[in-house]
Each structure stands twice: as structure tokens, then as C-alpha cells.
Amino acid sequence: MTRTAFERQLLAVQEDMLVMAGMVETAIERGVEALKTRNVNLAQQIIEDDLKINRKRYETEDKCLELIATQQPLASDLRTIVSVLHITVDLERMGDHAEGIAKIALMLADEPPLKPYIDIPRMAQVGIEMLMGSLEAFKDRDPARARAICDQDDEVDALYEQVYRELLTFMINDPRTIQRATYLIWTAHNLERIADRVTNICERVIYLVEGHIEELNVSKY
Amino acid sequence: MRETTTPGKQESRDGAQAVGVSLGGLPYRPAHSAETAPVVLRLDKVGVSYGNVPAVNDVSMDIYKNRITALIGPSGCGKSSILRCLNRMNDLIHSARVTGSVYLDGVDINSDAVDPVQVRRHVGMVFQKPNPFPMSVRENVAFGPKRQGTSGRGPLNDIVEKALRSAALWDEVADKMAQSGTALSGGQQQRLCIARVLAVRPEIILMDEPCSALDPVATLKIEDLMRELARDYTIVIVTHNMQQAARVSDYTAFMLASEHGVNGQLIEYGATNEIFTNPKDKRTEDYITGRFG
């Protein structure tokens, strides 16, 4: 009584989720790149690609619903499908945050840069590392790794605070920087939210393996 | 649990007031650790062998009052043998030998001093195939009470009507009381058999694959009826249909034999919502996800 066809469908929705994660990773990377290089075309590309991320989410959701309706999944199969449904929602929101960064890149493209960007790309880099790590933990069914990744969220929170204070100083010293500095705070906020969403994915990995919901490392923001 | 909720006064389980008007939702089934219902049947190291072949060994579990407990497992795992231990039906099989104890409200029903007929009055049984007696609908239901000494048209009619109403059959047969029970549809016949059990007012109802001969609509009717009956009775059901166990039961016991019909064991027993979402034993997981064997 094996279920080869069902198992392949179950693998397919997990693969869809991983493809979607790859799309989100690219969007975050490109968003910060577009901001740094003031590349309008790249920023517009990200905004267009976000529609594809959204479509992928609904496509995956449809497949999950079909599996629930037709295959009556139970136990770890059911937890896998529920986890995919939750994680794709988180990924879709992360895509929206990347799109938000692209929109800010468009708004800042004609303005002189306020300062060299160091902490914001670092936030993106840590966020992407966390995202990729969380999905490896999902693939490997590794709750210890998922817990460890959540601890990295503190680094992102610390960077956010640093960016925020620095930009506040700019605004106090020269009110003409207020608009640009505010846009950059929004950018950092988008990245902070992305890292926070990764901790949701890590919580789902623990749920998938251990069968219970555990709230990990509650973000400061 | 399962009480009708008062509109507008619905509170969630953590005591928070729901927003707006109550939708009349039922509370979720409790976790095993939070069970407050008394134990009505206690199985202590129960085993059954047929001749020299041990069919099932060492089953210990508690059955809670007003709860539905499902026994699941592949064919030959001993679940029907265990079910038959709960009202001494194995007495009727010559080669069967039962070991261990089954306590009904604290009394070991396997003790020689206990009359099996009395046990079966307290613990009724519904079988796989509907088996109405070849007599009228009314006589089918009145049969048990009459044997117990109830007489007179009035009292018997009251019992019959009450049992048929409880079995959700009254509206369909009220004008067919004199008709033969065997002339009803399959689903109606099964509800007639349930009414026949209810008429003798048992504490516990055993059901051995009660829906396997019924179509999906009749099956859902019986399942709905089981939830209703659980307000007043304790139900133990054997089913091959895992979705049915998931839908109707509060507790699920998974059993497995080492080979077909030999050395059946209780592998895992727990709250149904836990067994079907997060079973602890890999063999349970493999069985309920369809990867067994």
C-alpha cells in the first residue's frame, strides 16, 4: 500500500515552494542592488517579477488544496502541506517587501546618494542567508538548524537599529536629508521584516518535524 | 463538550470573548491529557486466542464515558476480537479463549459470577451487516424490552418511539410501524438495529464496521447519529475507514499484528486529533498515511 503518485505530488508542492523562495531571494538581492546602483530598469524588473511570485503562491496553494481535497493527507503528510501553505504566504510577503525596496530605489534614483550603503546591503545579505538556511532546514527536516537560524534575527535587528540612529543623526544635522533618510529607513524596515518572516518559516520547520507550534525569537520590532 | 452554545455568549477556550455574534460553533475535542470524563471500561492486559493461536495480546486501555473510541488497524490485527471482549461475545466462539480483565464500572465482566446476558444488556452491539429480525419495525424495537419484562401497549409504544427518535429513524418509519424491518433501505435497517440496541437502554454501544455495507449518504447519517448518541452513551467502534475514525471519534487506538491474525497488539492509543496529526509511533504514521506494508 504505497502511494507513489501522491508522494510525487507532495514533492512537487515542496519543489514549487523552493522555486518561489529562489524568486524571492533574487528579488531581495536585486532590490538592494537597484538601490545601490540607482538602476531604474532593474527596479522596474523587480516590480514586474513580483507578479510572478504572487502567481506562484496561488498556484502552489491550488495544488495544496487539491491534495487535501483528493488525497486526505494525514500526520506528517498533512503537516507538510500545511507548512507549505504557510511558508508560501510568508514568501509572498517577503516578495512584497523586496518590491517595496525596488519602489524606493525608483524614488531615490534621481537624488544624490546620502551616504555609501554598508549596513543596508549587510542586512540583505544576512536576511538572504537566513532565508536559504531556513529552506535547507525544511528540506533536511532539521529543527536544530531552524532554531539556530532564528538567532541570526538579532543581528538584523541590531543592524536596523544602527541604520535608524545614523539616519536620524543625518536628519537632525541637515533637514534637507529628511526625505532621503526616511526612504532609507523604510528600506531597512523592509529588510527587518524579511528576516522576521524567516523566523516564521523556521517555526514551520519545527512544526513539520515535531508536530507542535513553538514561537521562536520574538523580534524587537 | 458538544453542548449547544448560547448565541452571543460564546467564549473561546482561553476565555476570550469572541467578536460579534456567536456562530454556534462547537468546541474542539479535548487533548487526552485534558480528559475529565470518567473511565467506564478498563481493559487490563486483555488477550484473545483461537485454539492455540494468539490473535491479540496484552491490550490495556481506558474507555471514557460519553466518548467515541475508534479501533483501527489492518485486517487480522485483532480489533474485532478486542471489541467482542467488551460484551463477552467471544463466549459464543468455542475455540476462543480470553485472558486478562475487562472492568465495566469497576466489575470484571470476565469473572464467572457475572452473567454474560446482563453484560450484553449494559453493552449493546451493532454489527457490520444490518440484521433486523424478520418481524415488523415495531416488534424489532420492542423485542428487547419485552424480553426484559416490559408489557402493555402504552409503555412499549413509548419505548419504541423514543428509541426510534434517538436513532433518527422515527420520522421515516412512523407510518410504517407494522411493515417488516427487512423491507427498509440498508441505512434505515442499520438505524433500526441501533434503535433496537437503544431500546434496552445500554450504557455502552459497540459498533463493528457499522457503515461498511452502506452508501456514503447513509454512512454520514449514521456518523451524525453517533455524535448525537455520544451525549448519552459511550461508543466503541471498529472501522476500516480511517476517515470515519477521524471524523467521528474522540479517541483512536491503532492495532497491528505481527502476521495476519497472529499476535495483534495495541500500538498507540490517544486523542483522535493527536493520532491523525502527530502520531508518536512510526507504525501508526505509516498506516494512517497509507505507507504501510
Coordinates of C-alpha atoms in Angstrom, one line a residue:
Chain A
M1 CA 0.0 0.0 0.0
T2 CA 2.5 2.6 -1.1
R3 CA 1.3 5.9 -2.6
T4 CA 3.8 6.7 -5.3
A5 CA 1.6 9.2 -7.2
F6 CA 0.6 11.0 -4.1
E7 CA 4.3 11.2 -2.9
R8 CA 5.3 12.7 -6.2
Q9 CA 2.6 15.3 -5.9
L10 CA 3.6 16.0 -2.4
L11 CA 7.3 16.5 -3.5
A12 CA 6.1 18.8 -6.3
V13 CA 4.4 21.3 -4.0
Q14 CA 7.6 21.4 -1.9
E15 CA 9.6 22.0 -5.0
D16 CA 7.2 24.8 -6.1
M17 CA 7.8 26.4 -2.7
L18 CA 11.6 26.2 -3.1
V19 CA 11.4 27.7 -6.6
M20 CA 9.3 30.5 -5.1
A21 CA 12.0 31.0 -2.4
G22 CA 14.6 31.3 -5.2
M23 CA 12.5 34.0 -6.9
V24 CA 12.2 35.9 -3.6
E25 CA 15.9 35.6 -2.9
T26 CA 16.6 37.2 -6.4
A27 CA 14.1 40.0 -5.7
I28 CA 15.8 40.9 -2.4
E29 CA 19.3 40.8 -3.9
R30 CA 18.2 42.9 -6.9
G31 CA 16.3 45.3 -4.8
V32 CA 19.3 46.3 -2.8
E33 CA 21.4 46.3 -6.0
A34 CA 19.0 48.6 -7.7
L35 CA 19.1 51.0 -4.7
K36 CA 22.9 51.0 -4.6
T37 CA 23.4 51.4 -8.4
R38 CA 20.3 53.6 -8.9
N39 CA 19.3 51.3 -11.6
V40 CA 15.8 52.2 -12.7
N41 CA 15.4 49.3 -15.2
L42 CA 16.4 46.7 -12.6
A43 CA 13.9 48.3 -10.1
Q44 CA 11.1 48.1 -12.6
Q45 CA 12.0 44.5 -13.4
I46 CA 11.6 43.6 -9.7
I47 CA 8.2 45.2 -9.6
E48 CA 7.1 43.2 -12.7
D49 CA 8.6 39.9 -11.3
D50 CA 6.7 40.3 -8.1
L51 CA 3.5 39.4 -10.0
K52 CA 5.2 36.1 -10.9
I53 CA 5.9 35.5 -7.2
N54 CA 2.3 36.2 -6.4
R55 CA 1.1 33.9 -9.1
K56 CA 3.4 31.1 -7.9
R57 CA 1.9 31.4 -4.5
Y58 CA -1.6 30.9 -5.7
E59 CA -0.6 28.1 -8.0
T60 CA 1.1 26.3 -5.0
E61 CA -2.0 27.0 -2.9
D62 CA -4.2 25.4 -5.5
K63 CA -2.1 22.3 -5.7
C64 CA -2.1 22.0 -1.8
L65 CA -5.9 22.4 -1.7
E66 CA -6.3 19.7 -4.4
L67 CA -4.1 17.3 -2.4
I68 CA -6.1 18.0 0.7
A69 CA -9.4 17.5 -1.1
T70 CA -8.5 14.4 -3.1
Q71 CA -5.9 12.6 -1.0
Q72 CA -7.0 13.1 2.6
P73 CA -3.4 13.6 3.8
L74 CA -2.7 12.8 7.5
A75 CA 0.0 13.1 10.0
S76 CA 3.4 14.2 8.6
D77 CA 1.9 14.5 5.1
L78 CA -0.8 16.9 6.4
R79 CA 1.8 18.8 8.3
T80 CA 3.9 19.1 5.2
I81 CA 1.1 20.6 3.2
V82 CA 0.0 23.0 6.0
S83 CA 3.7 24.1 6.3
V84 CA 4.0 24.7 2.5
L85 CA 0.7 26.8 2.6
H86 CA 2.1 28.9 5.5
I87 CA 5.6 29.3 4.1
T88 CA 4.4 30.4 0.7
V89 CA 2.3 33.1 2.3
D90 CA 5.5 34.3 4.2
L91 CA 7.5 34.1 0.9
E92 CA 4.9 36.2 -0.9
R93 CA 5.0 38.9 1.7
M94 CA 8.8 38.8 1.6
G95 CA 8.5 39.4 -2.2
D96 CA 6.3 42.4 -1.4
H97 CA 9.0 43.8 0.9
A98 CA 11.6 43.4 -1.9
E99 CA 9.2 45.1 -4.3
G100 CA 8.9 47.9 -1.7
I101 CA 12.7 48.3 -1.8
A102 CA 12.5 48.5 -5.6
K103 CA 9.9 51.3 -5.4
I104 CA 12.2 53.2 -3.0
A105 CA 15.1 52.7 -5.4
L106 CA 12.9 54.3 -8.1
M107 CA 12.1 57.3 -5.9
L108 CA 15.8 57.8 -4.9
A109 CA 17.2 57.2 -8.4
D110 CA 17.3 60.9 -9.3
E111 CA 18.6 62.0 -5.9
P112 CA 22.3 62.2 -4.9
P113 CA 23.1 59.3 -2.5
L114 CA 23.0 60.3 1.1
K115 CA 25.9 58.1 2.1
P116 CA 27.7 54.9 1.0
Y117 CA 25.5 51.9 1.6
I118 CA 27.1 49.5 4.0
D119 CA 24.6 48.3 6.7
I120 CA 21.6 48.0 4.3
P121 CA 23.4 45.5 2.0
R122 CA 24.7 43.7 5.1
M123 CA 21.1 43.4 6.4
A124 CA 20.0 42.0 3.0
Q125 CA 22.9 39.6 3.0
V126 CA 22.1 38.2 6.4
G127 CA 18.4 38.0 5.5
I128 CA 19.1 36.0 2.4
E129 CA 21.5 33.7 4.3
M130 CA 18.7 33.1 6.9
L131 CA 16.1 32.5 4.1
M132 CA 18.2 30.0 2.3
G133 CA 19.2 28.3 5.6
S134 CA 15.6 28.0 6.7
L135 CA 14.7 26.2 3.5
E136 CA 17.6 23.9 3.8
A137 CA 16.4 23.1 7.3
F138 CA 13.0 22.4 5.7
K139 CA 14.5 20.1 3.1
D140 CA 16.6 18.3 5.7
R141 CA 13.8 18.3 8.3
D142 CA 16.3 19.8 10.7
P143 CA 14.7 21.6 13.7
A144 CA 18.1 22.3 15.4
R145 CA 19.2 24.3 12.3
A146 CA 15.8 26.1 12.2
R147 CA 16.3 27.2 15.9
A148 CA 19.9 28.3 15.2
I149 CA 18.8 30.5 12.2
C150 CA 16.3 32.4 14.3
D151 CA 19.2 33.6 16.5
Q152 CA 20.6 35.4 13.4
D153 CA 17.5 37.7 13.5
D154 CA 19.2 39.5 16.4
E155 CA 22.0 40.6 14.1
V156 CA 19.4 42.0 11.6
D157 CA 17.6 43.8 14.4
A158 CA 20.9 45.3 15.6
L159 CA 21.8 46.5 12.1
Y160 CA 18.3 48.0 11.8
E161 CA 18.8 50.0 15.0
Q162 CA 22.2 51.2 13.8
V163 CA 20.8 52.3 10.4
Y164 CA 17.9 54.0 12.1
R165 CA 20.2 56.0 14.6
E166 CA 22.6 57.0 11.9
L167 CA 19.8 58.3 9.6
L168 CA 18.2 60.1 12.5
T169 CA 21.5 62.0 13.0
F170 CA 21.6 62.9 9.3
M171 CA 18.1 64.4 9.6
I172 CA 18.9 66.3 12.8
N173 CA 22.0 67.8 11.3
D174 CA 20.5 68.7 7.9
P175 CA 16.8 68.8 7.5
R176 CA 17.2 68.7 3.7
T177 CA 18.1 65.0 4.1
I178 CA 14.8 64.1 5.8
Q179 CA 13.1 62.7 2.6
R180 CA 16.0 60.6 1.5
A181 CA 16.8 59.4 5.1
T182 CA 13.1 58.4 5.6
Y183 CA 13.2 56.4 2.4
L184 CA 16.3 54.6 3.6
I185 CA 14.6 53.8 7.0
W186 CA 11.8 52.3 5.1
T187 CA 14.3 50.2 3.1
A188 CA 15.9 49.0 6.4
H189 CA 12.4 48.3 7.8
N190 CA 11.6 46.1 4.8
L191 CA 14.7 44.1 5.3
E192 CA 14.0 43.8 9.0
R193 CA 10.5 42.4 8.2
I194 CA 12.0 39.9 5.7
A195 CA 14.3 38.5 8.4
D196 CA 11.4 38.3 10.8
R197 CA 9.4 36.3 8.2
V198 CA 12.2 33.8 8.0
T199 CA 11.7 33.1 11.7
N200 CA 8.1 32.1 10.7
I201 CA 9.5 29.6 8.2
C202 CA 11.8 28.2 11.0
E203 CA 8.7 27.8 13.2
R204 CA 7.1 25.8 10.5
V205 CA 10.1 23.5 10.2
I206 CA 9.8 22.7 13.9
Y207 CA 6.0 22.1 13.5
L208 CA 6.7 19.9 10.5
V209 CA 9.1 17.7 12.3
E210 CA 7.9 17.8 15.9
G211 CA 4.2 18.4 15.4
H212 CA 3.9 21.5 17.7
I213 CA 4.0 25.2 17.2
E214 CA 6.8 26.9 19.0
E215 CA 7.2 30.7 18.9
L216 CA 10.9 31.4 18.3
N217 CA 12.9 34.5 19.0
V218 CA 10.3 37.2 19.0
S219 CA 11.6 40.2 17.1
K220 CA 12.2 43.5 18.8
Y221 CA 10.2 45.3 16.1
Chain B
M1 CA -18.1 19.3 25.3
R2 CA -20.7 19.1 22.5
E3 CA -23.2 21.2 24.4
T4 CA -25.4 23.6 22.4
T5 CA -23.9 27.0 22.8
T6 CA -26.0 30.1 23.6
P7 CA -25.8 32.6 20.8
G8 CA -24.0 35.8 21.9
K9 CA -22.3 34.2 24.9
Q10 CA -19.8 32.1 23.1
E11 CA -16.4 32.2 24.7
S12 CA -13.3 30.7 23.2
R13 CA -11.4 28.0 25.1
D14 CA -8.9 30.5 26.6
G15 CA -11.8 32.6 27.9
A16 CA -11.6 35.4 25.4
Q17 CA -14.9 36.8 24.2
A18 CA -15.5 36.2 20.5
V19 CA -16.0 39.3 18.4
G20 CA -19.6 39.9 17.4
V21 CA -22.3 37.3 17.4
S22 CA -21.7 33.6 18.2
L23 CA -21.8 31.4 15.1
G24 CA -22.8 28.5 17.3
G25 CA -19.5 26.6 16.7
L26 CA -18.8 23.5 18.7
P27 CA -15.7 23.4 20.9
Y28 CA -12.8 21.3 19.6
R29 CA -12.3 17.8 21.1
P30 CA -10.0 18.0 24.1
A31 CA -6.5 16.6 24.3
H32 CA -6.1 13.3 26.0
S33 CA -4.2 14.9 28.9
A34 CA -7.2 17.3 29.5
E35 CA -9.8 14.5 29.7
T36 CA -12.2 14.9 32.6
A37 CA -14.7 12.2 31.7
P38 CA -14.7 9.1 34.0
V39 CA -13.4 5.8 32.8
V40 CA -16.3 3.5 32.1
L41 CA -14.4 0.5 30.7
R42 CA -10.9 -0.5 31.7
L43 CA -9.1 -3.2 29.7
D44 CA -6.2 -4.7 31.6
K45 CA -3.8 -7.0 29.7
V46 CA -6.6 -8.4 27.5
G47 CA -5.7 -11.2 25.1
V48 CA -7.7 -13.5 22.9
S49 CA -6.5 -16.7 21.3
Y50 CA -8.3 -19.1 19.0
G51 CA -7.2 -22.6 19.7
N52 CA -3.5 -22.4 20.2
V53 CA -3.1 -19.2 18.0
P54 CA -2.8 -16.0 20.0
A55 CA -4.8 -13.4 17.9
V56 CA -4.2 -10.5 20.2
N57 CA -2.1 -9.9 23.3
D58 CA -1.8 -7.6 26.2
V59 CA -4.2 -4.8 25.4
S60 CA -4.6 -2.3 28.2
M61 CA -6.6 0.8 27.7
D62 CA -9.3 3.0 29.3
I63 CA -12.5 3.9 27.5
Y64 CA -14.1 7.2 28.7
K65 CA -17.7 7.8 29.3
N66 CA -19.7 9.7 26.6
R67 CA -16.8 9.5 24.3
I68 CA -16.4 7.7 20.9
T69 CA -13.4 5.4 20.8
A70 CA -12.4 4.0 17.4
L71 CA -10.3 0.9 17.0
I72 CA -8.4 0.9 13.7
G73 CA -5.8 -1.3 12.1
P74 CA -5.3 -3.6 9.1
S75 CA -7.4 -6.8 8.7
G76 CA -6.4 -9.5 11.2
C77 CA -4.9 -7.1 13.8
G78 CA -7.4 -8.3 16.4
K79 CA -9.6 -5.2 16.7
S80 CA -12.9 -7.1 16.3
S81 CA -11.6 -9.7 18.8
I82 CA -11.0 -6.9 21.3
L83 CA -14.4 -5.4 20.6
R84 CA -16.1 -8.7 21.2
C85 CA -14.3 -8.9 24.6
L86 CA -16.2 -5.9 25.8
N87 CA -19.5 -7.7 26.0
R88 CA -18.4 -11.3 26.2
M89 CA -19.3 -12.1 22.6
N90 CA -16.2 -14.3 22.4
D91 CA -18.1 -16.7 24.7
L92 CA -20.1 -17.7 21.6
I93 CA -16.9 -18.8 19.7
H94 CA -15.9 -22.2 21.0
S95 CA -12.2 -22.1 20.3
A96 CA -11.8 -18.5 21.7
R97 CA -10.1 -18.0 25.0
V98 CA -9.9 -14.6 26.6
T99 CA -7.3 -13.7 29.2
G100 CA -6.9 -10.5 31.3
S101 CA -9.7 -8.4 32.7
V102 CA -12.3 -6.0 31.4
Y103 CA -13.7 -3.8 34.1
L104 CA -17.2 -2.3 33.4
D105 CA -17.8 0.3 36.1
G106 CA -15.2 -1.5 38.2
V107 CA -16.5 -5.0 37.9
D108 CA -14.5 -7.6 35.9
I109 CA -17.0 -8.8 33.3
N110 CA -15.0 -12.0 32.7
S111 CA -15.5 -13.3 36.2
D112 CA -17.6 -16.5 36.5
A113 CA -20.0 -14.7 38.8
V114 CA -21.1 -12.3 36.0
D115 CA -24.0 -13.3 33.7
P116 CA -23.0 -12.6 30.1
V117 CA -26.6 -11.7 29.3
Q118 CA -26.5 -9.0 31.9
V119 CA -23.3 -7.7 30.4
R120 CA -24.9 -7.5 27.0
R121 CA -27.8 -5.6 28.4
H122 CA -25.3 -2.9 29.5
V123 CA -23.1 -3.2 26.5
G124 CA -25.1 -3.4 23.2
M125 CA -23.7 -4.2 19.8
V126 CA -24.4 -3.1 16.2
F127 CA -23.0 -5.4 13.5
Q128 CA -21.4 -4.8 10.1
K129 CA -24.4 -6.0 8.2
P130 CA -27.8 -4.7 9.2
N131 CA -29.6 -7.7 10.8
P132 CA -33.2 -6.7 11.5
F133 CA -35.4 -9.6 12.8
P134 CA -37.9 -10.8 10.2
M135 CA -40.7 -9.0 12.0
S136 CA -42.3 -5.6 12.0
V137 CA -40.4 -2.4 12.6
R138 CA -42.2 -2.0 16.0
E139 CA -41.6 -5.6 17.0
N140 CA -37.9 -5.3 16.2
V141 CA -37.5 -2.4 18.6
A142 CA -39.9 -3.8 21.3
F143 CA -38.2 -7.2 21.2
G144 CA -35.6 -6.5 23.9
P145 CA -37.8 -4.5 26.3
K146 CA -40.4 -7.3 26.1
R147 CA -37.8 -9.9 26.9
Q148 CA -36.8 -7.8 29.9
G149 CA -40.4 -7.9 31.2
T150 CA -41.9 -4.6 29.9
S151 CA -45.5 -5.2 28.9
G152 CA -48.6 -3.2 27.8
R153 CA -49.0 -1.4 24.6
G154 CA -48.6 2.1 26.1
P155 CA -45.2 1.6 27.8
L156 CA -43.9 -0.4 24.9
N157 CA -45.0 2.2 22.3
D158 CA -43.3 4.9 24.4
I159 CA -40.0 2.9 24.4
V160 CA -40.3 2.2 20.7
E161 CA -40.9 5.8 19.7
K162 CA -38.2 7.1 22.0
A163 CA -35.6 4.6 20.6
L164 CA -36.6 5.3 17.0
R165 CA -36.3 9.0 17.6
S166 CA -32.9 8.6 19.2
A167 CA -31.8 6.6 16.2
A168 CA -33.0 9.4 13.9
L169 CA -35.4 7.0 12.2
W170 CA -38.8 7.9 13.7
D171 CA -39.7 10.5 11.0
E172 CA -39.1 7.9 8.3
V173 CA -41.0 5.0 9.8
A174 CA -43.7 6.5 12.0
D175 CA -46.3 5.4 9.4
K176 CA -44.6 2.0 8.7
M177 CA -44.6 0.5 12.1
A178 CA -46.3 -2.6 11.0
Q179 CA -44.1 -3.1 7.9
S180 CA -41.4 -5.7 8.0
G181 CA -38.0 -4.4 9.2
T182 CA -36.3 -6.1 6.3
A183 CA -38.2 -4.0 3.8
L184 CA -36.4 -0.8 4.9
S185 CA -33.4 0.5 3.0
G186 CA -29.9 -0.6 4.1
G187 CA -29.2 2.7 6.0
Q188 CA -32.7 2.6 7.6
Q189 CA -32.2 -1.1 8.6
Q190 CA -28.9 -0.2 10.3
R191 CA -30.6 2.6 12.2
L192 CA -33.4 0.2 13.1
C193 CA -30.7 -2.1 14.6
I194 CA -29.3 0.9 16.5
A195 CA -32.8 1.6 17.8
R196 CA -33.2 -2.0 18.9
V197 CA -30.0 -1.6 20.9
L198 CA -31.1 1.7 22.4
A199 CA -34.5 0.3 23.5
V200 CA -32.8 -1.8 26.2
R201 CA -31.0 1.4 27.4
P202 CA -27.4 0.2 27.5
E203 CA -24.5 2.2 28.8
I204 CA -22.2 1.4 26.0
I205 CA -22.7 0.7 22.3
L206 CA -20.2 -1.4 20.4
M207 CA -20.2 -1.0 16.6
D208 CA -18.4 -3.4 14.4
E209 CA -17.9 -1.7 11.0
P210 CA -21.4 -0.3 11.1
C211 CA -21.2 1.5 7.8
S212 CA -19.3 -0.8 5.6
A213 CA -22.5 -2.1 3.9
L214 CA -23.9 1.4 3.5
D215 CA -23.7 4.1 0.8
P216 CA -21.9 7.4 1.6
V217 CA -25.1 9.3 2.4
A218 CA -26.4 6.6 4.8
T219 CA -22.9 6.5 6.2
L220 CA -22.8 10.2 7.0
K221 CA -26.3 9.8 8.7
I222 CA -25.0 7.1 10.9
E223 CA -21.9 9.2 11.8
D224 CA -24.0 12.2 12.6
L225 CA -26.2 9.9 14.7
M226 CA -23.2 8.6 16.6
R227 CA -22.2 12.1 17.6
E228 CA -25.7 12.7 18.9
L229 CA -25.8 9.4 20.8
A230 CA -22.4 10.2 22.4
R231 CA -24.3 12.7 24.6
D232 CA -26.0 9.8 26.4
Y233 CA -23.9 6.7 25.6
T234 CA -20.3 5.6 25.3
I235 CA -19.5 4.2 21.9
V236 CA -16.7 1.9 20.8
I237 CA -16.4 1.5 17.0
V238 CA -14.3 -0.8 14.9
T239 CA -13.7 0.7 11.4
H240 CA -11.6 0.1 8.4
N241 CA -12.4 3.6 7.2
M242 CA -9.7 5.8 8.7
Q243 CA -11.5 9.0 7.6
Q244 CA -14.5 7.8 9.5
A245 CA -12.5 7.2 12.6
A246 CA -11.0 10.7 12.2
R247 CA -14.5 12.3 11.6
V248 CA -16.4 10.7 14.5
S249 CA -14.2 9.5 17.2
D250 CA -12.7 11.3 20.2
Y251 CA -10.1 8.6 20.8
T252 CA -8.3 6.3 18.4
A253 CA -6.5 3.1 19.1
F254 CA -4.2 1.7 16.4
M255 CA -3.6 -2.1 16.4
L256 CA -1.2 -4.2 14.4
A257 CA -0.5 -7.9 14.1
S258 CA 2.9 -9.5 13.5
E259 CA 1.4 -11.5 10.7
H260 CA -2.2 -11.9 9.6
G261 CA -4.3 -12.8 12.6
V262 CA -1.4 -13.6 14.9
N263 CA -0.1 -11.6 17.9
G264 CA -2.1 -8.4 17.4
Q265 CA -1.0 -5.6 19.7
L266 CA -2.1 -2.1 20.7
I267 CA 0.5 0.1 19.1
E268 CA -0.8 3.5 20.0
Y269 CA -3.8 5.0 21.8
G270 CA -4.6 8.6 22.1
A271 CA -6.9 11.6 21.3
T272 CA -8.0 11.3 17.7
N273 CA -6.8 14.8 16.8
E274 CA -3.3 13.9 18.0
I275 CA -3.2 10.4 16.4
F276 CA -4.2 11.8 13.0
T277 CA -2.0 14.9 13.0
N278 CA 1.0 13.9 15.0
P279 CA 1.2 10.1 15.8
K280 CA 4.1 9.1 18.1
D281 CA 4.8 5.7 16.7
K282 CA 6.2 5.3 13.2
R283 CA 4.0 2.3 12.5
T284 CA 0.9 4.4 13.2
E285 CA 2.3 7.1 10.9
D286 CA 2.9 4.6 8.2
Y287 CA -0.5 3.1 8.5
I288 CA -2.6 6.3 8.5
T289 CA -0.6 7.9 5.8
G290 CA -1.1 4.8 3.6
R291 CA 2.5 3.7 3.5
F292 CA 2.0 0.6 5.4
G293 CA 3.5 -2.7 4.1

